[in-house]
CSV table of C-alpha atoms in Angstrom, one decimal:
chain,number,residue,atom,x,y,z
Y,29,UNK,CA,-9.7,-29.4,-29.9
Y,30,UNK,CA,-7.0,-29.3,-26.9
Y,31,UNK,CA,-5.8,-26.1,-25.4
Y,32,UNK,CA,-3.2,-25.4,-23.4
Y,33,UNK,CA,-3.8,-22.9,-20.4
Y,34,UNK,CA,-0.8,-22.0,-19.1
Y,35,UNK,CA,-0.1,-19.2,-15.6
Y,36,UNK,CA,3.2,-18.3,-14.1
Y,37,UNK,CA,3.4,-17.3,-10.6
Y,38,UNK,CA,7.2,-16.1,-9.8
Y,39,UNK,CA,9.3,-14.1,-7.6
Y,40,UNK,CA,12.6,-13.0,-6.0
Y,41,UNK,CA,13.8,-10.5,-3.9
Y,42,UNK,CA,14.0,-8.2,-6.0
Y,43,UNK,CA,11.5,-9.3,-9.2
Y,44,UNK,CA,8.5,-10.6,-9.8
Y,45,UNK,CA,6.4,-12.5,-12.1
Y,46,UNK,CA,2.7,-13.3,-12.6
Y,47,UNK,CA,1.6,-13.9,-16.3
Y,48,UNK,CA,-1.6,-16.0,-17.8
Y,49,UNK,CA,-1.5,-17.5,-21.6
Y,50,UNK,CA,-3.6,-19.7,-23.7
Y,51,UNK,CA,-2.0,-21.9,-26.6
Y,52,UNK,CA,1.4,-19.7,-26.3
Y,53,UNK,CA,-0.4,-16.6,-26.6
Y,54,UNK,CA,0.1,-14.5,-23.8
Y,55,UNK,CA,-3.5,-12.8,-22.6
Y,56,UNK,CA,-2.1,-10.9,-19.2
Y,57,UNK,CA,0.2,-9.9,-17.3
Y,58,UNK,CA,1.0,-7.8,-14.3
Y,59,UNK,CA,3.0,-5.1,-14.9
Y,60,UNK,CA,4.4,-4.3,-11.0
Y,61,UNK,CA,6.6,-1.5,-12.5
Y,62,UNK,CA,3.6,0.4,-13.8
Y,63,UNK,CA,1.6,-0.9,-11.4
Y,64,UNK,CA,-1.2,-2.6,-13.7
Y,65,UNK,CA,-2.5,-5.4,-15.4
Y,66,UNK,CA,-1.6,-5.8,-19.4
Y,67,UNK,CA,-3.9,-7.6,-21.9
Y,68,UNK,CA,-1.6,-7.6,-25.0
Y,69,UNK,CA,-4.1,-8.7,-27.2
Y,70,UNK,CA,-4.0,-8.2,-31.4
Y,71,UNK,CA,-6.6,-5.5,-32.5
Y,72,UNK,CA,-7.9,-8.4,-34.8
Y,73,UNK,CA,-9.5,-10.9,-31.9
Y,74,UNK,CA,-12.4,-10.9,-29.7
Y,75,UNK,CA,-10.3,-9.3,-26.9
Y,76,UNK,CA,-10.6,-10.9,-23.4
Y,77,UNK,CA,-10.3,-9.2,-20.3
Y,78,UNK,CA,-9.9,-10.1,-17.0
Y,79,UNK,CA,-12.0,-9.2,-14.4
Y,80,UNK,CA,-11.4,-6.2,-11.7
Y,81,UNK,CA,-9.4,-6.8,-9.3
Y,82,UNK,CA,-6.2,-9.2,-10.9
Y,83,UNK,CA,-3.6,-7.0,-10.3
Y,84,UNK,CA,-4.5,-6.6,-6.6
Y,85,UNK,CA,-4.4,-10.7,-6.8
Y,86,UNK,CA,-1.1,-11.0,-8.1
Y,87,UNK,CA,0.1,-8.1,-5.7
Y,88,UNK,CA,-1.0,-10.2,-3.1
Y,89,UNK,CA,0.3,-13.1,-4.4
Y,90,UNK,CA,4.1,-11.4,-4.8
Y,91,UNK,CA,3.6,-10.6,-1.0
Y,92,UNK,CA,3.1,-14.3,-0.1
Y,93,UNK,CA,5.6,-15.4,-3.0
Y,94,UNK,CA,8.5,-13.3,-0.7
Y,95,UNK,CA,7.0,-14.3,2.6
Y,96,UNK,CA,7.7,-18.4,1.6
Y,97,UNK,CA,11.2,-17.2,0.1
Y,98,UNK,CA,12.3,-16.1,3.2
Y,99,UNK,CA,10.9,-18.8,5.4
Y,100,UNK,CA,12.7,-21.2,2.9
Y,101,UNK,CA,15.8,-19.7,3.2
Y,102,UNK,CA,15.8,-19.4,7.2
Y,103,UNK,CA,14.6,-23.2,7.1
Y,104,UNK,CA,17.7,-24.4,4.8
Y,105,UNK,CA,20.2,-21.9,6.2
Y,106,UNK,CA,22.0,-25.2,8.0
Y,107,UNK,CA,21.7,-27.9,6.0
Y,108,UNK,CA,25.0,-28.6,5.0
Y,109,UNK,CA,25.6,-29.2,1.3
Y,110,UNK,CA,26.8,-32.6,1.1
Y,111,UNK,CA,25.3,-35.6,3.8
Protein backbone atom coordinates (compact mmCIF):
# COMPACT_ATOMS: atom_id res chain seq x y z
CA UNK A 1 0.00 0.00 0.00
CA UNK A 2 0.53 3.98 -0.01
CA UNK A 3 2.41 5.73 2.72
CA UNK A 4 2.65 9.02 3.57
CA UNK A 5 6.25 10.43 4.42
CA UNK A 6 5.81 13.49 5.89
CA UNK A 7 9.19 16.21 7.35
CA UNK A 8 8.76 19.65 8.81
CA UNK A 9 11.38 22.06 8.55
CA UNK A 10 10.45 25.39 10.65
CA UNK A 11 11.74 28.31 12.41
CA UNK A 12 11.45 31.75 14.02
CA UNK A 13 13.35 34.00 15.84
CA UNK A 14 13.02 32.60 18.66
CA UNK A 15 11.71 28.66 17.94
CA UNK A 16 12.45 26.11 15.90
CA UNK A 17 11.09 23.04 14.24
CA UNK A 18 12.43 20.04 12.45
CA UNK A 19 10.37 16.79 12.76
CA UNK A 20 10.12 13.44 10.36
CA UNK A 21 6.81 11.08 10.34
CA UNK A 22 5.42 8.23 8.41
CA UNK A 23 1.58 7.61 8.07
CA UNK A 24 0.94 10.27 11.10
CA UNK A 25 3.35 8.53 13.20
CA UNK A 26 5.95 10.69 14.27
CA UNK A 27 9.58 8.74 14.04
CA UNK A 28 12.03 11.92 15.06
CA UNK A 29 12.47 14.83 16.10
CA UNK A 30 15.05 17.36 17.11
CA UNK A 31 14.85 18.35 20.44
CA UNK A 32 17.02 21.93 20.32
CA UNK A 33 16.21 22.51 24.04
CA UNK A 34 18.01 19.24 25.04
CA UNK A 35 20.07 19.44 22.35
CA UNK A 36 19.32 15.91 20.66
CA UNK A 37 17.49 13.95 18.30
CA UNK A 38 14.18 11.95 19.69
CA UNK A 39 12.84 8.65 18.15
CA UNK A 40 9.54 8.32 20.04
CA UNK A 41 8.88 5.04 19.02
CA UNK A 42 6.29 2.30 20.88
CA UNK A 43 8.42 -0.51 22.63
CA UNK A 44 6.23 -2.91 20.49
CA UNK A 45 7.78 -2.03 16.76
CA UNK A 46 10.88 -2.72 14.90
CA UNK A 47 12.36 0.61 16.14
CA UNK A 48 13.99 2.80 13.40
CA UNK A 49 16.70 5.02 13.94
CA UNK A 50 18.27 7.60 12.17
CA UNK A 51 21.62 7.72 11.29
CA UNK A 52 24.51 9.80 13.14
CA UNK A 53 24.71 12.98 12.60
CA UNK A 54 20.66 14.37 12.19
CA UNK A 55 20.66 16.62 14.79
CA UNK A 56 23.77 18.38 13.55
CA UNK A 57 21.55 18.46 10.09
CA UNK A 58 18.75 20.12 11.48
CA UNK A 59 21.04 22.46 13.63
CA UNK A 60 22.37 23.49 10.48
CA UNK A 61 19.33 23.75 8.88
CA UNK A 62 17.78 26.19 11.86
CA UNK A 63 21.00 28.36 11.11
CA UNK A 64 20.02 28.72 7.39
CA UNK A 65 16.12 28.73 8.31
CA UNK A 66 17.12 32.27 10.38
CA UNK A 67 19.58 33.42 7.88
CA UNK A 68 16.51 33.41 4.92
CA UNK A 69 14.11 35.02 7.74
CA UNK A 70 16.15 37.84 8.06
CA UNK A 71 17.06 38.36 4.35
CA UNK A 72 13.21 38.18 3.87
CA UNK A 73 12.38 40.63 6.14
CA UNK A 74 15.19 43.20 5.05
CA UNK A 75 13.90 42.43 1.36
CA UNK A 76 10.04 43.25 2.21
CA UNK A 77 10.78 45.97 4.76
CA UNK A 78 9.36 48.63 1.99
CA UNK A 79 6.80 47.22 0.23
CA UNK A 80 3.98 49.06 1.12
CA UNK A 81 0.93 47.05 2.12
CA UNK A 82 -1.58 48.00 -0.30
CA UNK A 83 -0.48 48.72 -4.39
Amino acid sequence: GLHVDLSISGCSDSDGEEMYSLDGEEKWFADFINHRGVEPQPSFIDHVSYVEGTYEQAVANQQVCRSNLKLRREAMKDIPLEN
